[in-house]
PDB file of C-alpha atoms in Angstrom:
ATOM      1  CA  MET H   8     -14.562  29.573  12.227  1.00 91.00           C
ATOM      2  CA  LYS H   9     -13.977  26.280  14.055  1.00 96.00           C
ATOM      3  CA  LEU H  10     -14.385  28.199  17.312  1.00 96.00           C
ATOM      4  CA  GLN H  11     -17.721  28.800  15.943  1.00 97.00           C
ATOM      5  CA  TRP H  12     -18.379  25.265  14.340  1.00 97.00           C
ATOM      6  CA  ALA H  13     -17.891  23.669  17.520  1.00 97.00           C
ATOM      7  CA  LYS H  14     -20.387  25.837  19.185  1.00 97.00           C
ATOM      8  CA  GLU H  15     -23.131  25.627  17.037  1.00 98.00           C
ATOM      9  CA  ILE H  16     -22.650  21.665  16.546  1.00 98.00           C
ATOM     10  CA  ALA H  17     -22.858  21.422  20.529  1.00 97.00           C
ATOM     11  CA  GLU H  18     -26.272  22.686  20.391  1.00 97.00           C
ATOM     12  CA  PHE H  19     -27.642  19.194  19.372  1.00 96.00           C
ATOM     13  CA  ILE H  20     -24.589  17.230  20.224  1.00 96.00           C
ATOM     14  CA  ASP H  21     -23.302  16.774  23.885  1.00 97.00           C
ATOM     15  CA  PRO H  22     -20.254  19.092  24.191  1.00 97.00           C
ATOM     16  CA  THR H  23     -17.893  16.600  25.941  1.00 97.00           C
ATOM     17  CA  ASN H  24     -18.375  14.943  21.905  1.00 98.00           C
ATOM     18  CA  VAL H  25     -17.144  18.119  20.430  1.00 98.00           C
ATOM     19  CA  LYS H  26     -13.818  19.156  20.291  1.00 98.00           C
ATOM     20  CA  VAL H  27     -11.709  21.778  18.969  1.00 98.00           C
ATOM     21  CA  ASP H  28      -8.026  20.662  17.509  1.00 98.00           C
ATOM     22  CA  GLU H  29      -7.837  17.450  18.356  1.00 98.00           C
ATOM     23  CA  PRO H  30      -5.148  15.025  17.562  1.00 97.00           C
ATOM     24  CA  LEU H  31      -5.879  12.714  15.319  1.00 97.00           C
ATOM     25  CA  ASN H  32      -2.849  10.481  16.158  1.00 96.00           C
ATOM     26  CA  LYS H  33      -5.208   9.276  19.034  1.00 95.00           C
ATOM     27  CA  TYR H  34      -7.998   7.513  16.650  1.00 95.00           C
ATOM     28  CA  THR H  35      -5.678   5.940  14.121  1.00 95.00           C
ATOM     29  CA  MET H  36      -4.304   2.367  13.726  1.00 94.00           C
ATOM     30  CA  THR H  37      -0.770   3.925  13.211  1.00 96.00           C
ATOM     31  CA  LYS H  38      -0.239   6.528  15.479  1.00 97.00           C
ATOM     32  CA  LEU H  39      -0.043   8.958  13.292  1.00 97.00           C
ATOM     33  CA  GLY H  40      -2.024  11.978  12.219  1.00 96.00           C
ATOM     34  CA  GLY H  41      -2.086  15.888  12.757  1.00 97.00           C
ATOM     35  CA  PRO H  42      -5.335  17.768  14.338  1.00 97.00           C
ATOM     36  CA  ALA H  43      -9.183  18.197  13.298  1.00 98.00           C
ATOM     37  CA  ASP H  44     -10.186  21.659  13.276  1.00 98.00           C
ATOM     38  CA  VAL H  45     -13.112  19.823  14.779  1.00 98.00           C
ATOM     39  CA  PHE H  46     -14.095  16.705  15.506  1.00 98.00           C
ATOM     40  CA  VAL H  47     -17.175  15.140  16.409  1.00 98.00           C
ATOM     41  CA  MET H  48     -18.353  11.805  18.220  1.00 97.00           C
ATOM     42  CA  ALA H  49     -21.755  11.218  17.316  1.00 96.00           C
ATOM     43  CA  GLU H  50     -23.602   9.066  19.798  1.00 96.00           C
ATOM     44  CA  THR H  51     -27.034   8.299  17.531  1.00 96.00           C
ATOM     45  CA  GLU H  52     -27.645   7.775  13.562  1.00 95.00           C
ATOM     46  CA  GLU H  53     -29.884  10.720  14.154  1.00 95.00           C
ATOM     47  CA  GLN H  54     -27.071  12.752  15.397  1.00 96.00           C
ATOM     48  CA  ALA H  55     -25.161  11.764  12.749  1.00 96.00           C
ATOM     49  CA  GLY H  56     -27.357  12.936   9.909  1.00 95.00           C
ATOM     50  CA  GLN H  57     -27.923  16.167  11.875  1.00 96.00           C
ATOM     51  CA  VAL H  58     -23.605  16.857  11.513  1.00 97.00           C
ATOM     52  CA  VAL H  59     -23.713  16.187   7.895  1.00 96.00           C
ATOM     53  CA  LYS H  60     -26.720  18.029   7.390  1.00 96.00           C
ATOM     54  CA  TYR H  61     -25.129  21.185   9.669  1.00 97.00           C
ATOM     55  CA  ALA H  62     -21.488  20.793   7.401  1.00 97.00           C
ATOM     56  CA  ARG H  63     -24.078  20.823   3.882  1.00 95.00           C
ATOM     57  CA  LYS H  64     -25.665  23.605   4.896  1.00 96.00           C
ATOM     58  CA  ASN H  65     -22.826  25.965   6.014  1.00 96.00           C
ATOM     59  CA  ASN H  66     -20.752  24.421   3.744  1.00 96.00           C
ATOM     60  CA  VAL H  67     -17.771  23.134   5.809  1.00 97.00           C
ATOM     61  CA  PRO H  68     -15.553  20.065   4.978  1.00 96.00           C
ATOM     62  CA  ILE H  69     -16.554  16.732   6.582  1.00 96.00           C
ATOM     63  CA  PHE H  70     -14.929  13.503   6.585  1.00 95.00           C
ATOM     64  CA  LEU H  71     -16.061  10.427   8.212  1.00 93.00           C
ATOM     65  CA  LEU H  72     -13.269   8.591  10.353  1.00 92.00           C
ATOM     66  CA  GLY H  73     -14.230   5.025  11.520  1.00 86.00           C
ATOM     67  CA  ASN H  74     -11.299   3.049  13.667  1.00 86.00           C
ATOM     68  CA  GLY H  75      -8.966   4.553  11.438  1.00 88.00           C
ATOM     69  CA  SER H  76      -7.117   0.689  10.732  1.00 86.00           C
ATOM     70  CA  ASN H  77      -7.101   1.436   7.338  1.00 87.00           C
ATOM     71  CA  MET H  78      -5.623   5.150   6.159  1.00 92.00           C
ATOM     72  CA  VAL H  79      -2.475   7.348   6.947  1.00 97.00           C
ATOM     73  CA  ILE H  80      -3.592  11.059   7.781  1.00 97.00           C
ATOM     74  CA  ARG H  81      -0.922  13.055   6.955  1.00 98.00           C
ATOM     75  CA  ASP H  82       0.751  15.342   9.689  1.00 97.00           C
ATOM     76  CA  GLY H  83      -1.637  18.468   9.074  1.00 97.00           C
ATOM     77  CA  GLY H  84      -4.378  17.389  10.146  1.00 97.00           C
ATOM     78  CA  ILE H  85      -7.829  17.867   8.470  1.00 97.00           C
ATOM     79  CA  ARG H  86      -9.594  21.074   7.934  1.00 97.00           C
ATOM     80  CA  GLY H  87     -13.166  21.091   8.855  1.00 97.00           C
ATOM     81  CA  ILE H  88     -15.520  18.782  10.670  1.00 98.00           C
ATOM     82  CA  VAL H  89     -14.175  15.036  11.320  1.00 98.00           C
ATOM     83  CA  LEU H  90     -17.268  12.814  12.485  1.00 97.00           C
ATOM     84  CA  ASN H  91     -16.538   9.732  14.027  1.00 96.00           C
ATOM     85  CA  LEU H  92     -19.128   7.334  14.469  1.00 95.00           C
ATOM     86  CA  SER H  93     -17.937   4.670  16.838  1.00 94.00           C
ATOM     87  CA  LYS H  94     -20.170   4.950  19.592  1.00 95.00           C
ATOM     88  CA  LEU H  95     -22.655   3.525  16.935  1.00 96.00           C
ATOM     89  CA  ASP H  96     -21.557  -0.099  17.656  1.00 96.00           C
ATOM     90  CA  GLN H  97     -24.554  -1.943  18.413  1.00 97.00           C
ATOM     91  CA  ILE H  98     -25.118  -5.774  17.181  1.00 98.00           C
ATOM     92  CA  HIS H  99     -28.332  -7.547  17.083  1.00 98.00           C
ATOM     93  CA  ILE H 100     -29.159 -10.908  15.890  1.00 98.00           C
ATOM     94  CA  ASP H 101     -32.094 -12.200  14.687  1.00 98.00           C
ATOM     95  CA  GLY H 102     -32.303 -16.100  13.495  1.00 97.00           C
ATOM     96  CA  THR H 103     -29.174 -15.818  10.706  1.00 98.00           C
ATOM     97  CA  THR H 104     -29.497 -12.332  10.141  1.00 98.00           C
ATOM     98  CA  VAL H 105     -26.829 -10.024  11.810  1.00 98.00           C
ATOM     99  CA  TYR H 106     -27.498  -6.573  12.223  1.00 98.00           C
ATOM    100  CA  ALA H 107     -24.566  -4.384  13.164  1.00 98.00           C
ATOM    101  CA  GLN H 108     -23.784  -0.402  13.600  1.00 97.00           C
ATOM    102  CA  SER H 109     -20.974   1.016  11.521  1.00 96.00           C
ATOM    103  CA  GLY H 110     -18.742   1.765  14.673  1.00 95.00           C
ATOM    104  CA  ALA H 111     -19.001  -1.626  15.669  1.00 96.00           C
ATOM    105  CA  LEU H 112     -15.424  -3.921  15.028  1.00 95.00           C
ATOM    106  CA  ILE H 113     -15.615  -6.139  12.023  1.00 95.00           C
ATOM    107  CA  ILE H 114     -13.905  -8.600  14.624  1.00 94.00           C
ATOM    108  CA  ASP H 115     -16.640  -7.941  17.186  1.00 96.00           C
ATOM    109  CA  VAL H 116     -19.620  -9.168  14.395  1.00 97.00           C
ATOM    110  CA  SER H 117     -17.535 -12.101  13.462  1.00 96.00           C
ATOM    111  CA  ARG H 118     -16.948 -13.616  17.515  1.00 95.00           C
ATOM    112  CA  ALA H 119     -20.981 -12.526  18.294  1.00 97.00           C
ATOM    113  CA  ALA H 120     -22.111 -14.463  15.610  1.00 97.00           C
ATOM    114  CA  ALA H 121     -19.591 -17.505  15.871  1.00 97.00           C
ATOM    115  CA  ALA H 122     -21.229 -17.599  19.340  1.00 97.00           C
ATOM    116  CA  GLU H 123     -24.539 -18.272  17.522  1.00 97.00           C
ATOM    117  CA  SER H 124     -23.333 -20.687  15.352  1.00 98.00           C
ATOM    118  CA  LEU H 125     -23.345 -18.945  12.346  1.00 98.00           C
ATOM    119  CA  THR H 126     -20.587 -19.602   9.519  1.00 97.00           C
ATOM    120  CA  GLY H 127     -19.573 -17.258   6.824  1.00 97.00           C
ATOM    121  CA  LEU H 128     -18.116 -13.972   8.734  1.00 97.00           C
ATOM    122  CA  GLU H 129     -15.031 -16.207   9.902  1.00 96.00           C
ATOM    123  CA  PHE H 130     -12.261 -14.670   7.143  1.00 95.00           C
ATOM    124  CA  SER H 131     -13.131 -11.201   8.963  1.00 94.00           C
ATOM    125  CA  CYS H 132     -12.115 -12.503  12.735  1.00 91.00           C
ATOM    126  CA  GLY H 133      -8.311 -10.705  11.324  1.00 85.00           C
ATOM    127  CA  ILE H 134      -9.621  -7.564  10.127  1.00 87.00           C
ATOM    128  CA  PRO H 135      -9.100  -4.514  12.105  1.00 83.00           C
ATOM    129  CA  GLY H 136     -11.781  -2.161  11.053  1.00 87.00           C
ATOM    130  CA  SER H 137     -15.053  -1.123  11.988  1.00 94.00           C
ATOM    131  CA  VAL H 138     -17.796  -2.314   9.830  1.00 96.00           C
ATOM    132  CA  GLY H 139     -18.330   0.960   8.381  1.00 95.00           C
ATOM    133  CA  GLY H 140     -14.759   0.709   6.715  1.00 92.00           C
ATOM    134  CA  ALA H 141     -15.623  -3.136   5.681  1.00 94.00           C
ATOM    135  CA  MET H 142     -18.330  -2.002   4.010  1.00 95.00           C
ATOM    136  CA  ALA H 143     -16.875   0.786   2.317  1.00 93.00           C
ATOM    137  CA  MET H 144     -13.638  -0.935   1.101  1.00 92.00           C
ATOM    138  CA  ASN H 145     -15.558  -4.662   0.449  1.00 95.00           C
ATOM    139  CA  ALA H 146     -13.108  -5.860   3.023  1.00 92.00           C
ATOM    140  CA  GLY H 147     -11.912  -9.150   2.893  1.00 91.00           C
ATOM    141  CA  ALA H 148      -8.930 -12.117   4.155  1.00 90.00           C
ATOM    142  CA  TYR H 149      -8.487 -15.413   3.235  1.00 89.00           C
ATOM    143  CA  GLY H 150     -10.880 -16.461   0.548  1.00 91.00           C
ATOM    144  CA  GLY H 151     -13.679 -14.523   2.064  1.00 94.00           C
ATOM    145  CA  GLU H 152     -15.464 -10.700   1.637  1.00 95.00           C
ATOM    146  CA  ILE H 153     -18.305  -8.530   2.849  1.00 97.00           C
ATOM    147  CA  ASN H 154     -19.604  -8.672  -0.465  1.00 97.00           C
ATOM    148  CA  ASP H 155     -20.404 -13.031   0.160  1.00 97.00           C
ATOM    149  CA  VAL H 156     -22.653 -12.084   3.483  1.00 97.00           C
ATOM    150  CA  ILE H 157     -24.248  -8.550   3.307  1.00 97.00           C
ATOM    151  CA  GLU H 158     -27.512  -8.331   2.476  1.00 98.00           C
ATOM    152  CA  SER H 159     -28.122  -4.476   2.882  1.00 98.00           C
ATOM    153  CA  CYS H 160     -26.280  -1.116   3.957  1.00 98.00           C
ATOM    154  CA  LYS H 161     -28.533   1.991   5.382  1.00 98.00           C
ATOM    155  CA  VAL H 162     -25.919   5.170   4.645  1.00 97.00           C
ATOM    156  CA  LEU H 163     -26.046   8.748   4.889  1.00 95.00           C
ATOM    157  CA  THR H 164     -25.599  11.034   1.577  1.00 94.00           C
ATOM    158  CA  GLN H 165     -23.610  13.629   1.632  1.00 90.00           C
ATOM    159  CA  GLU H 166     -26.338  15.834   2.030  1.00 90.00           C
ATOM    160  CA  GLY H 167     -27.881  13.976   4.852  1.00 91.00           C
ATOM    161  CA  ASP H 168     -30.436  11.677   3.659  1.00 93.00           C
ATOM    162  CA  VAL H 169     -30.874   8.400   4.973  1.00 95.00           C
ATOM    163  CA  ILE H 170     -30.980   5.514   1.968  1.00 96.00           C
ATOM    164  CA  VAL H 171     -30.826   1.309   2.182  1.00 98.00           C
ATOM    165  CA  LEU H 172     -28.630   0.140  -0.500  1.00 98.00           C
ATOM    166  CA  SER H 173     -29.146  -3.395  -1.415  1.00 97.00           C
ATOM    167  CA  LYS H 174     -26.535  -5.817  -2.009  1.00 97.00           C
ATOM    168  CA  GLU H 175     -26.729  -5.205  -6.199  1.00 97.00           C
ATOM    169  CA  GLU H 176     -26.522  -1.686  -4.986  1.00 97.00           C
ATOM    170  CA  LEU H 177     -23.756  -1.067  -3.446  1.00 97.00           C
ATOM    171  CA  GLU H 178     -21.501  -2.173  -6.421  1.00 96.00           C
ATOM    172  CA  LEU H 179     -19.216  -4.151  -4.115  1.00 96.00           C
ATOM    173  CA  GLY H 180     -15.566  -5.139  -6.001  1.00 94.00           C
ATOM    174  CA  TYR H 181     -12.335  -5.260  -5.277  1.00 90.00           C
ATOM    175  CA  ARG H 182     -11.947  -3.361  -2.205  1.00 87.00           C
ATOM    176  CA  LYS H 183     -14.515  -0.554  -3.759  1.00 92.00           C
ATOM    177  CA  SER H 184     -17.894  -0.091  -3.312  1.00 96.00           C
ATOM    178  CA  ILE H 185     -20.582   2.790  -3.917  1.00 96.00           C
ATOM    179  CA  ILE H 186     -20.137   3.818  -0.668  1.00 96.00           C
ATOM    180  CA  GLN H 187     -16.602   4.961  -1.202  1.00 92.00           C
ATOM    181  CA  SER H 188     -17.018   5.896  -4.770  1.00 93.00           C
ATOM    182  CA  GLN H 189     -20.019   8.580  -3.823  1.00 94.00           C
ATOM    183  CA  GLY H 190     -18.697   9.744  -0.626  1.00 91.00           C
ATOM    184  CA  PHE H 191     -21.664   8.265   1.481  1.00 94.00           C
ATOM    185  CA  TYR H 192     -21.437   7.401   5.334  1.00 94.00           C
ATOM    186  CA  ALA H 193     -22.301   4.138   6.322  1.00 95.00           C
ATOM    187  CA  LEU H 194     -24.550   3.728   9.266  1.00 96.00           C
ATOM    188  CA  SER H 195     -25.559  -0.087   9.784  1.00 97.00           C
ATOM    189  CA  SER H 196     -25.757  -3.356   7.858  1.00 98.00           C
ATOM    190  CA  ILE H 197     -27.258  -6.493   7.678  1.00 98.00           C
ATOM    191  CA  PHE H 198     -25.562  -9.560   6.982  1.00 98.00           C
ATOM    192  CA  GLN H 199     -26.744 -13.010   5.945  1.00 98.00           C
ATOM    193  CA  LEU H 200     -25.326 -16.063   7.498  1.00 98.00           C
ATOM    194  CA  GLN H 201     -26.016 -19.759   7.625  1.00 98.00           C
ATOM    195  CA  LYS H 202     -26.096 -21.962  10.469  1.00 98.00           C
ATOM    196  CA  GLY H 203     -23.283 -24.082  10.751  1.00 97.00           C
ATOM    197  CA  ASN H 204     -21.375 -26.338  13.535  1.00 97.00           C
ATOM    198  CA  LYS H 205     -19.918 -24.229  16.330  1.00 96.00           C
ATOM    199  CA  GLN H 206     -16.892 -26.239  16.619  1.00 97.00           C
ATOM    200  CA  GLU H 207     -15.616 -25.840  13.215  1.00 97.00           C
ATOM    201  CA  ILE H 208     -16.467 -21.921  13.146  1.00 97.00           C
ATOM    202  CA  ASP H 209     -14.319 -21.610  16.176  1.00 96.00           C
ATOM    203  CA  ALA H 210     -11.498 -23.763  14.412  1.00 97.00           C
ATOM    204  CA  THR H 211     -11.769 -21.974  11.678  1.00 96.00           C
ATOM    205  CA  ILE H 212     -11.428 -18.808  13.949  1.00 95.00           C
ATOM    206  CA  GLU H 213      -8.913 -19.768  15.955  1.00 94.00           C
ATOM    207  CA  ASP H 214      -6.610 -21.115  12.655  1.00 94.00           C
ATOM    208  CA  PHE H 215      -7.313 -17.456  11.280  1.00 92.00           C
ATOM    209  CA  THR H 216      -6.389 -16.144  14.241  1.00 91.00           C
ATOM    210  CA  PHE H 217      -2.852 -17.873  14.153  1.00 91.00           C
ATOM    211  CA  LYS H 218      -2.035 -17.143  11.030  1.00 88.00           C
ATOM    212  CA  ARG H 219      -2.650 -13.468  10.956  1.00 88.00           C
ATOM    213  CA  THR H 220      -0.715 -13.264  15.024  1.00 88.00           C
ATOM    214  CA  SER H 221       2.013 -15.012  13.363  1.00 90.00           C
ATOM    215  CA  LYS H 222       2.560 -13.483  10.134  1.00 90.00           C
ATOM    216  CA  GLN H 223       1.593  -9.761  10.731  1.00 92.00           C
ATOM    217  CA  PRO H 224       3.562  -7.146  12.718  1.00 94.00           C
ATOM    218  CA  LEU H 225       1.106  -6.445  15.230  1.00 91.00           C
ATOM    219  CA  GLU H 226       3.584  -5.259  17.744  1.00 94.00           C
ATOM    220  CA  PHE H 227       3.757  -2.064  16.504  1.00 96.00           C
ATOM    221  CA  PRO H 228       1.274   0.524  14.532  1.00 96.00           C
ATOM    222  CA  SER H 229       0.567   0.078  11.280  1.00 96.00           C
ATOM    223  CA  ALA H 230      -2.062   0.495   8.851  1.00 93.00           C
ATOM    224  CA  GLY H 231      -2.563  -2.929   8.070  1.00 90.00           C
ATOM    225  CA  SER H 232      -1.906  -4.343   4.257  1.00 91.00           C
ATOM    226  CA  VAL H 233      -0.421  -1.233   2.541  1.00 96.00           C
ATOM    227  CA  PHE H 234      -1.248  -2.513  -1.288  1.00 96.00           C
ATOM    228  CA  LYS H 235      -3.453  -4.300  -3.346  1.00 93.00           C
ATOM    229  CA  ARG H 236      -2.900  -7.489  -4.852  1.00 92.00           C
ATOM    230  CA  PRO H 237      -1.787  -6.733  -8.676  1.00 94.00           C
ATOM    231  CA  PRO H 238      -3.222  -9.467 -10.783  1.00 92.00           C
ATOM    232  CA  GLY H 239      -1.963 -12.390 -10.489  1.00 92.00           C
ATOM    233  CA  MET H 240       0.904 -11.715  -7.987  1.00 93.00           C
ATOM    234  CA  PHE H 241       1.479 -10.256  -4.300  1.00 94.00           C
ATOM    235  CA  ALA H 242       2.612  -7.371  -3.561  1.00 96.00           C
ATOM    236  CA  GLY H 243       3.963  -8.879  -0.297  1.00 96.00           C
ATOM    237  CA  LYS H 244       6.329 -11.099  -2.384  1.00 96.00           C
ATOM    238  CA  LEU H 245       7.215  -8.511  -5.145  1.00 98.00           C
ATOM    239  CA  ILE H 246       8.583  -5.757  -2.037  1.00 98.00           C
ATOM    240  CA  GLN H 247       9.971  -8.741  -0.188  1.00 97.00           C
ATOM    241  CA  ASP H 248      12.127  -9.773  -3.655  1.00 97.00           C
ATOM    242  CA  SER H 249      13.422  -6.372  -4.149  1.00 97.00           C
ATOM    243  CA  GLU H 250      15.099  -6.577  -0.490  1.00 97.00           C
ATOM    244  CA  LEU H 251      13.348  -3.615   1.267  1.00 98.00           C
ATOM    245  CA  GLN H 252      12.147  -5.361   4.426  1.00 98.00           C
ATOM    246  CA  GLY H 253      14.058  -3.586   7.358  1.00 97.00           C
ATOM    247  CA  LYS H 254      14.209  -0.042   4.902  1.00 98.00           C
ATOM    248  CA  GLY H 255      12.163   3.052   5.383  1.00 98.00           C
ATOM    249  CA  VAL H 256      12.242   6.757   5.769  1.00 98.00           C
ATOM    250  CA  GLY H 257      12.663   8.195   9.233  1.00 97.00           C
ATOM    251  CA  GLY H 258      10.634   6.130  11.796  1.00 98.00           C
ATOM    252  CA  ALA H 259       8.765   3.966   9.688  1.00 98.00           C
ATOM    253  CA  GLU H 260       9.991   0.724   8.457  1.00 98.00           C
ATOM    254  CA  VAL H 261       9.239  -2.033   5.725  1.00 98.00           C
ATOM    255  CA  SER H 262       8.089  -4.639   8.221  1.00 97.00           C
ATOM    256  CA  THR H 263      10.619  -8.038   8.195  1.00 97.00           C
ATOM    257  CA  LYS H 264       7.810 -10.107   9.932  1.00 95.00           C
ATOM    258  CA  HIS H 265       5.627  -9.085   6.714  1.00 95.00           C
ATOM    259  CA  ALA H 266       6.875  -7.156   3.448  1.00 97.00           C
ATOM    260  CA  GLY H 267       3.374  -6.361   3.071  1.00 96.00           C
ATOM    261  CA  PHE H 268       3.145  -4.009   6.129  1.00 97.00           C
ATOM    262  CA  ILE H 269       4.793  -0.618   6.917  1.00 98.00           C
ATOM    263  CA  ILE H 270       5.091  -0.092  10.527  1.00 98.00           C
ATOM    264  CA  ASN H 271       5.711   2.732  12.796  1.00 98.00           C
ATOM    265  CA  LYS H 272       8.443   1.605  14.530  1.00 97.00           C
ATOM    266  CA  ASP H 273      10.095   4.386  15.860  1.00 96.00           C
ATOM    267  CA  ASN H 274       8.186   7.520  16.662  1.00 96.00           C
ATOM    268  CA  ALA H 275       7.435   8.296  12.689  1.00 97.00           C
ATOM    269  CA  THR H 276       5.569  10.897  11.423  1.00 97.00           C
ATOM    270  CA  ALA H 277       3.157  10.704   8.883  1.00 97.00           C
ATOM    271  CA  THR H 278       5.709  12.116   6.338  1.00 97.00           C
ATOM    272  CA  ASP H 279       8.087   9.047   7.015  1.00 98.00           C
ATOM    273  CA  TYR H 280       5.105   6.744   6.208  1.00 98.00           C
ATOM    274  CA  ILE H 281       3.981   8.255   3.034  1.00 98.00           C
ATOM    275  CA  GLU H 282       7.684   8.201   1.629  1.00 98.00           C
ATOM    276  CA  THR H 283       8.543   4.682   2.857  1.00 98.00           C
ATOM    277  CA  ILE H 284       5.230   3.936   0.568  1.00 98.00           C
ATOM    278  CA  ARG H 285       6.334   5.806  -2.407  1.00 98.00           C
ATOM    279  CA  MET H 286       9.901   4.743  -1.597  1.00 98.00           C
ATOM    280  CA  VAL H 287       8.235   0.913  -1.718  1.00 98.00           C
ATOM    281  CA  GLN H 288       6.048   1.865  -4.856  1.00 98.00           C
ATOM    282  CA  LYS H 289       9.392   3.379  -6.876  1.00 98.00           C
ATOM    283  CA  VAL H 290      11.799   0.768  -6.341  1.00 98.00           C
ATOM    284  CA  VAL H 291       9.052  -1.914  -7.118  1.00 98.00           C
ATOM    285  CA  LYS H 292       8.417  -0.308 -10.447  1.00 98.00           C
ATOM    286  CA  GLU H 293      12.217  -0.312 -11.345  1.00 97.00           C
ATOM    287  CA  LYS H 294      12.500  -3.958 -10.206  1.00 97.00           C
ATOM    288  CA  PHE H 295       9.157  -5.765 -12.015  1.00 97.00           C
ATOM    289  CA  ASP H 296       7.404  -2.803 -13.752  1.00 97.00           C
ATOM    290  CA  VAL H 297       4.545  -3.042 -11.249  1.00 97.00           C
ATOM    291  CA  GLU H 298       2.655  -0.201 -10.526  1.00 97.00           C
ATOM    292  CA  LEU H 299       1.757  -1.043  -6.702  1.00 97.00           C
ATOM    293  CA  GLU H 300      -1.792   0.735  -5.916  1.00 96.00           C
ATOM    294  CA  THR H 301      -2.181   1.337  -2.199  1.00 96.00           C
ATOM    295  CA  GLU H 302      -5.052   0.275  -0.348  1.00 91.00           C
ATOM    296  CA  VAL H 303      -4.861   2.117   2.508  1.00 93.00           C
ATOM    297  CA  ARG H 304      -6.531   5.754   1.891  1.00 92.00           C
ATOM    298  CA  ILE H 305      -3.777   8.888   2.388  1.00 96.00           C
ATOM    299  CA  VAL H 306      -6.169  11.831   3.534  1.00 96.00           C
ATOM    300  CA  GLY H 307      -5.933  15.584   4.970  1.00 96.00           C
ATOM    301  CA  GLU H 308      -2.842  17.863   5.059  1.00 95.00           C
ATOM    302  CA  ASP H 309       0.952  18.043   5.153  1.00 91.00           C
ATOM    303  CA  ALA H 310       2.051  20.418   7.847  1.00 82.00           C
ATOM    304  CA  VAL H 311       3.266  23.811   7.458  1.00 67.00           C
ATOM    305  CA  PRO H 312       6.819  23.997   7.766  1.00 59.00           C
ATOM    306  CA  THR H 313       8.285  25.893  11.118  1.00 51.00           C
ATOM    307  CA  LYS H 314      10.787  28.609  10.466  1.00 45.00           C
TER     308      LYS H 314
END
């Protein structure tokens, strides 16, 4: 069936952007993940809508993959269609209004805003995700979050219809949104910022960037911060106090630089990574009676055991 899906999608998508059995470890920050049955890169919002409608009409599972910064794809990969919007990366600024398509990196949007002396997005200068991913999880750092600056977001529904959601309709909360809960596909966002002092904006970005590079294990592939912050606590501190840094399963390891990160240190498999997550959850629960909830998404299927 996947060959048929690919052939039919290639009738309205450039065939070079439609791939069968494409390894997804090429598209994730962890460098983990098995193959997609059919991998499709849309070049326009209209094409994205066509792919979603095709999947709906033909009852084919479809999964939206951004830049893979906050997820772990299992070793068996993902069945059906994996839709990638990384080519939708336009950024436009008009006064204090910033328009960004969902495939643009939120870091690039932050830099573009800073270049125009716009303040409000400095917090995102170190978030290694796309605008779409940042919208879906209301990404935040250093005391700021998407909810502080978003005006509206254009999304595709699971039926392939395009709707525009206001800030209130997005239902943004701690690492959640209606985009995530309803399975919508973010297409583009409009941010409302304020004019600021460019020197101060640049200094803030430089400070945040230094904190990120000095404290996070950026030299290794990882999914970023793995766990949500428990109320009144810090996941990294709980993990550190559980003496789990440097420990892991297979090629995956709890970072010695930042306990909130799990790194792909030595050709880890997704199974190694996931089992390390489970190990951390188990030990922290035993030591502190705290249930660590994952911030990263774990998706896809386990690999079929070889005989």
